[in-house]
PDB file of C-alpha atoms in Angstrom:
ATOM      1  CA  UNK A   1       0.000   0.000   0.000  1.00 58.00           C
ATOM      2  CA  UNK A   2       1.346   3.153  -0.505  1.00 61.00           C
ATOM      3  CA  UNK A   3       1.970   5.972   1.729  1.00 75.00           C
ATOM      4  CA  UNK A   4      -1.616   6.354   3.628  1.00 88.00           C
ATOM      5  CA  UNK A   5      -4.054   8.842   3.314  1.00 92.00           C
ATOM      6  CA  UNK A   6      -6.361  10.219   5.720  1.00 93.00           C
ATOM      7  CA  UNK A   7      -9.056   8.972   4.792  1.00 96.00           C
ATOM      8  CA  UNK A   8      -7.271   5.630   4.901  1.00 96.00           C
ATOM      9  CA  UNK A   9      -6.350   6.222   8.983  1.00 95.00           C
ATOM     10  CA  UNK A  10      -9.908   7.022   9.788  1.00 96.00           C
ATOM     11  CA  UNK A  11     -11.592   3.965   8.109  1.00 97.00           C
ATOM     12  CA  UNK A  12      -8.501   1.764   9.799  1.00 96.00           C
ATOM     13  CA  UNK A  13      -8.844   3.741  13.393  1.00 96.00           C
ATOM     14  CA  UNK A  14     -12.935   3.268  13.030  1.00 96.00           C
ATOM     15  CA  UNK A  15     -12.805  -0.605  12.238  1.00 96.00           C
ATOM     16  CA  UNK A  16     -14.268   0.545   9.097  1.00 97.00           C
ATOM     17  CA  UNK A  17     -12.862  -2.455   6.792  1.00 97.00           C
ATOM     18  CA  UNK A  18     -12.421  -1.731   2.741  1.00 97.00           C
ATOM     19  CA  UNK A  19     -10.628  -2.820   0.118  1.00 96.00           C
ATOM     20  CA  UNK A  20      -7.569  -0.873  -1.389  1.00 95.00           C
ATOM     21  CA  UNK A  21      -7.043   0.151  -5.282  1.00 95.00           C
ATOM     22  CA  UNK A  22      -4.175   1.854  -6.752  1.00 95.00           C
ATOM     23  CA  UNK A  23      -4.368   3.051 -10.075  1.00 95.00           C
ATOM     24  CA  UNK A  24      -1.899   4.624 -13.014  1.00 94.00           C
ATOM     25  CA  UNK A  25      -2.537   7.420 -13.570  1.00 94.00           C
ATOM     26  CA  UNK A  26       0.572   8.559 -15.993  1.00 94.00           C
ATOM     27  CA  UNK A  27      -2.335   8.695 -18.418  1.00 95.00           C
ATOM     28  CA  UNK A  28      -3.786  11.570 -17.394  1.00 92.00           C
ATOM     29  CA  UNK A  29      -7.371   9.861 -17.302  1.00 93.00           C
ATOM     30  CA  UNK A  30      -8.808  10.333 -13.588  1.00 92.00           C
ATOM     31  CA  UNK A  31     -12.403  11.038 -14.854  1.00 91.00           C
ATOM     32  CA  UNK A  32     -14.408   8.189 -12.991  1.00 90.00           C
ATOM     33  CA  UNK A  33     -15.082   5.912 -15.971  1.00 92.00           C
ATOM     34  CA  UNK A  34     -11.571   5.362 -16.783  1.00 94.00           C
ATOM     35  CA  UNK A  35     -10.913   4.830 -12.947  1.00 95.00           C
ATOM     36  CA  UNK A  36     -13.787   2.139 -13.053  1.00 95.00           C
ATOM     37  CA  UNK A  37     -12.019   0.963 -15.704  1.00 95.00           C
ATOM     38  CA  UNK A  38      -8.419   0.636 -14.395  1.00 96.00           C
ATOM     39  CA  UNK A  39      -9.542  -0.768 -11.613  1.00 96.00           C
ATOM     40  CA  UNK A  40     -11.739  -3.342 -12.613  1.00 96.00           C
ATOM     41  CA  UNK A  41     -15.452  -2.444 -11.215  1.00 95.00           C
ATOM     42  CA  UNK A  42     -18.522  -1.200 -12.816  1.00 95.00           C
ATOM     43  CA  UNK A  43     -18.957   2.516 -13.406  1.00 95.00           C
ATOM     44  CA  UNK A  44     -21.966   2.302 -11.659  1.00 96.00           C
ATOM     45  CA  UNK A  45     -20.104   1.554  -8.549  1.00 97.00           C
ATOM     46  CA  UNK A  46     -17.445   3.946  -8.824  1.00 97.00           C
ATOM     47  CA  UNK A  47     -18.401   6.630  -7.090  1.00 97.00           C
ATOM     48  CA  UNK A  48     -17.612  10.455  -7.360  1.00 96.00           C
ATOM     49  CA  UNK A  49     -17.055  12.888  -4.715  1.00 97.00           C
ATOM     50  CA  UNK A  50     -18.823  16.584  -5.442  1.00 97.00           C
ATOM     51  CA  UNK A  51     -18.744  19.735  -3.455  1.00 97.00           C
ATOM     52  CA  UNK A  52     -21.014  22.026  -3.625  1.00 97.00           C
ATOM     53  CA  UNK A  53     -22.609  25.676  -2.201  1.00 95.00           C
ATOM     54  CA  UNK A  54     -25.468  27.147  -1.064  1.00 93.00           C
ATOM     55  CA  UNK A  55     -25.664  30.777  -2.781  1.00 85.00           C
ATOM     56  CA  UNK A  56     -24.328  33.202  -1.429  1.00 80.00           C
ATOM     57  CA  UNK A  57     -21.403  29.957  -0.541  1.00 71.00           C
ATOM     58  CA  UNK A  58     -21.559  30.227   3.138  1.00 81.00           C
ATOM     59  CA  UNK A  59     -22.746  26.272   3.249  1.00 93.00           C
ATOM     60  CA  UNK A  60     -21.408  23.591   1.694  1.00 96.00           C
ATOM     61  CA  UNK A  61     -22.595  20.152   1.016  1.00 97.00           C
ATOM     62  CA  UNK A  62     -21.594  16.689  -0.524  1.00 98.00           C
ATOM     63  CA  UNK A  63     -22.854  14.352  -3.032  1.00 98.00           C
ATOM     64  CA  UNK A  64     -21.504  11.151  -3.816  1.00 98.00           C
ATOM     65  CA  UNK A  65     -22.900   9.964  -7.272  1.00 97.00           C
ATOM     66  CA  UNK A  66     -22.151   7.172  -9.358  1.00 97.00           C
ATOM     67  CA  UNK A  67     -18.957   7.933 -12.337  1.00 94.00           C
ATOM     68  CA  UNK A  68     -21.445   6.701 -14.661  1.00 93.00           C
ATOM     69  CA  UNK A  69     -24.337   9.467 -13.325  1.00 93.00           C
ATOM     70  CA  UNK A  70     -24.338  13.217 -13.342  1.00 95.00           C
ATOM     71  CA  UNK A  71     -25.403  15.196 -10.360  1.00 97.00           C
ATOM     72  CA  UNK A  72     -29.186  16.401 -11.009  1.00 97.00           C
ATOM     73  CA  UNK A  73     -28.431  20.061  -9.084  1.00 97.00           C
ATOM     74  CA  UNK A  74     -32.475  20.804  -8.381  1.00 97.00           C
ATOM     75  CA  UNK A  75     -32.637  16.834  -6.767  1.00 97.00           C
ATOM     76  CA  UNK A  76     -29.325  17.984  -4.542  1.00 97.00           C
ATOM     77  CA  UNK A  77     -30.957  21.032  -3.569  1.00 96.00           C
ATOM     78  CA  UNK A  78     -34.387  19.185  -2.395  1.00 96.00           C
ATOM     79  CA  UNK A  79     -32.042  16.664  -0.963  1.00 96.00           C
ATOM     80  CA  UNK A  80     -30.676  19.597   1.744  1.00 94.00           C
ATOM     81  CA  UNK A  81     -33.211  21.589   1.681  1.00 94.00           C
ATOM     82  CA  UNK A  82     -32.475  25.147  -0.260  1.00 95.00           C
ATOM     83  CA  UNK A  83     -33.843  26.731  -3.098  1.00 94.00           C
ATOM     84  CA  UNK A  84     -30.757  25.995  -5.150  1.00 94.00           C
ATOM     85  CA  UNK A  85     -26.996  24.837  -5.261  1.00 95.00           C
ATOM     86  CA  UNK A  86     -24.127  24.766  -7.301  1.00 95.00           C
ATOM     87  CA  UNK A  87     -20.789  23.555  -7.801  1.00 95.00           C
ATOM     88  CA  UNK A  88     -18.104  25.302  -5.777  1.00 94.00           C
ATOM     89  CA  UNK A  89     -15.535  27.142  -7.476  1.00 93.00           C
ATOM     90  CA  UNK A  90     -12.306  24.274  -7.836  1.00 92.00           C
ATOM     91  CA  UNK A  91      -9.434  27.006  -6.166  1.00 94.00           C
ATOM     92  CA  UNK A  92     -12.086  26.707  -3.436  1.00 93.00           C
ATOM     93  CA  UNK A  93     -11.469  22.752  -3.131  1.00 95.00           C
ATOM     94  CA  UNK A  94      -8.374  22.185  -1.622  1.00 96.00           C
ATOM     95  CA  UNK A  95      -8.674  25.043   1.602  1.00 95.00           C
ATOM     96  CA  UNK A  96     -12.241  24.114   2.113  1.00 95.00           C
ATOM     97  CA  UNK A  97     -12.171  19.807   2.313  1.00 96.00           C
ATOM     98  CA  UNK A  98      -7.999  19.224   2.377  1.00 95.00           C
ATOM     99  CA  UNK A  99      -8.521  17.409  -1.094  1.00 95.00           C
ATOM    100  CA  UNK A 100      -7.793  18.703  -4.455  1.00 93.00           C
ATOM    101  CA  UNK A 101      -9.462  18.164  -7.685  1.00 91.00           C
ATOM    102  CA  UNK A 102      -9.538  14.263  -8.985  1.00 91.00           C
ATOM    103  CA  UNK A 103      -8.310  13.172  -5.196  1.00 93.00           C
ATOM    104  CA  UNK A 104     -11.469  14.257  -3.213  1.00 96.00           C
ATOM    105  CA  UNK A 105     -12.934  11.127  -0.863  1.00 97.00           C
ATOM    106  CA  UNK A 106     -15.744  11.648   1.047  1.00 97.00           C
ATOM    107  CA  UNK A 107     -13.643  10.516   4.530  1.00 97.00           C
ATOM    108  CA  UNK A 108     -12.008  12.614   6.163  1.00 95.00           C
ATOM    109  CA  UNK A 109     -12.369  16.290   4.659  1.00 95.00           C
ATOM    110  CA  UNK A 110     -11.101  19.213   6.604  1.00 93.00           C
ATOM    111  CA  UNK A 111     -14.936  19.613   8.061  1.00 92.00           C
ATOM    112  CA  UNK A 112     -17.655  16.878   8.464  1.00 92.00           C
ATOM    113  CA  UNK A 113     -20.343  18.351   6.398  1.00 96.00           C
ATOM    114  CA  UNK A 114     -23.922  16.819   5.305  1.00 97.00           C
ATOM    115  CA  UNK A 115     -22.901  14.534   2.491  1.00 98.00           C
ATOM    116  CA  UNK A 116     -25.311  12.634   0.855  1.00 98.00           C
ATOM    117  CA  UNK A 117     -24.956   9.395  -1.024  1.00 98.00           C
ATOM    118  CA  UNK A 118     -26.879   8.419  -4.526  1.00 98.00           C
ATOM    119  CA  UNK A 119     -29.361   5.921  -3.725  1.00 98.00           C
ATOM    120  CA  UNK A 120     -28.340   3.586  -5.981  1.00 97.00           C
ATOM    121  CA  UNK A 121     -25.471   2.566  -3.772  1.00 98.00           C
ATOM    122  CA  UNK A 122     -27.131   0.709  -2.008  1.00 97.00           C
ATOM    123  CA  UNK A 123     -28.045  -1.856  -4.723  1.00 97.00           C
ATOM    124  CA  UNK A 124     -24.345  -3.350  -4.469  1.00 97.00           C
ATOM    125  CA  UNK A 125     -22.419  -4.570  -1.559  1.00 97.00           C
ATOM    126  CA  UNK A 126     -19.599  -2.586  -2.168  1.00 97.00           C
ATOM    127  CA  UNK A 127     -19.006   0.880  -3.967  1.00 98.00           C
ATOM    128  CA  UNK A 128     -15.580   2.558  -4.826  1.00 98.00           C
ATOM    129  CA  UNK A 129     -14.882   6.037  -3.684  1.00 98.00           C
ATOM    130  CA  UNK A 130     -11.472   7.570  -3.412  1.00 97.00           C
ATOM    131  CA  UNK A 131      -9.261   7.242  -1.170  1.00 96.00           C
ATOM    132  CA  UNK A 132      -8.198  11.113  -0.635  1.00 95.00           C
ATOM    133  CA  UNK A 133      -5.316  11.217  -3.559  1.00 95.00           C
ATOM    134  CA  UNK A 134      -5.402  10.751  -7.431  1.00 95.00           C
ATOM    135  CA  UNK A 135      -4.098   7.732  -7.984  1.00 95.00           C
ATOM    136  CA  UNK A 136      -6.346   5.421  -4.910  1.00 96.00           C
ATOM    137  CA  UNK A 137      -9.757   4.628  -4.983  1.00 97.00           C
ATOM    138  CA  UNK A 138     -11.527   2.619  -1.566  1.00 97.00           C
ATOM    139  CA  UNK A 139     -13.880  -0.026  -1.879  1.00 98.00           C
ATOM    140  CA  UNK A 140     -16.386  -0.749   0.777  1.00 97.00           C
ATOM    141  CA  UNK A 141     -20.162  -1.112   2.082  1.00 98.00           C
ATOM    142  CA  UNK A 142     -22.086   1.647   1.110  1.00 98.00           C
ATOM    143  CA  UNK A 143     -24.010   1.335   4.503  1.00 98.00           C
ATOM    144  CA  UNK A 144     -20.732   1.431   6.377  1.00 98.00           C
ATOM    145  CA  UNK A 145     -19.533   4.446   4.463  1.00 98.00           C
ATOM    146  CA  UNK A 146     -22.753   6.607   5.239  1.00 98.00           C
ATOM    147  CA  UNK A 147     -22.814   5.309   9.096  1.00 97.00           C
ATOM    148  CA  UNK A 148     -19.329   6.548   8.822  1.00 97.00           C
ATOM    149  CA  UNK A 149     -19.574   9.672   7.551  1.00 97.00           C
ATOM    150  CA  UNK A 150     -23.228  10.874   8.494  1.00 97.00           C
ATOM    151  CA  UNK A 151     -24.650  10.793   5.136  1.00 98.00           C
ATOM    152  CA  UNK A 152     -28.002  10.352   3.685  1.00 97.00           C
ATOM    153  CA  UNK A 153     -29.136   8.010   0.743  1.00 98.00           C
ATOM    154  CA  UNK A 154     -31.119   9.933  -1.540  1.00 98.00           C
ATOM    155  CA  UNK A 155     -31.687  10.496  -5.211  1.00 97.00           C
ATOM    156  CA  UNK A 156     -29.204  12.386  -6.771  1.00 97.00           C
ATOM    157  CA  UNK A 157     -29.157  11.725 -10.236  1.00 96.00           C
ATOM    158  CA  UNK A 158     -30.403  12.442 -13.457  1.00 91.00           C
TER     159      UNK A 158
END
């Protein structure tokens, strides 16, 4: 394995047990199709990471949707509850969650904040999210994740 992430230490300090990928990524492709693909597992259970804001971008909230999905933006806004939301500007990535662009995991951002999970994870016993660094993706029980991290299955996609 290499050198371990944070998200990696919480799962392993919580008893949280997954299943470790490493991928090339010399490639250049880190969109989550060819990361299902390098990896071996079904785009449908290679999930993606997104951060997003409430206008005027005061509160933030995650969505976890399947590589082979695209975040529906008026279903994420029911999902927490505001009139709308939106993508956060990337520079805002890294100093907001600790993660940049590509190498955001849903574990262990900077600040625990609502995350919700696309209800179709729960269809499979194990979906792929990464691991907090291009290059590593984390396999493991969708219920386990959201227990883990406080999040919400709902429908998130179009």
């Amino acid at each position: 394995m290499a050198e371990k992430t944070n998200a990696i230490r919480l799962l392993e300090n919580g008893n949280v047990p997954f299943r470790f990928y490493e991928y090339d990524v010399s490639d250049g492709r880190i969109d989550g199709k060819s990361i299902a693909e390098k990896i071996g597992e079904s785009p449908d259970q290679v999930f993606k990471t997104l951060v997003t804001q409430a206008p005027p971008g005061k509160d933030y909230f995650v969505f976890v949707v399947p590589a082979s999905g695209e975040l529906d933006l008026k279903k994420a806004a029911k999902a927490c509850g505001r009139k709308s939301i939106e993508m956060i500007p990337q520079k805002l990535l890294f100093p907001l969650t600790g993660y940049i662009h590509g190498g955001c995991s849903p574990i262990g951002m900077k600040k625990l904040f609502p995350t919700y999970i696309d209800e179709t994870a729960i269809l499979f016993d194990k979906i792929c999210v990464s691991g907090g660094r291009i290059g590593i993706n984390l396999g493991l029980d969708p219920e386990e994740l959201a227990a883990f991290i406080n999040a919400q299955f709902v429908d998130l996609t179009k």
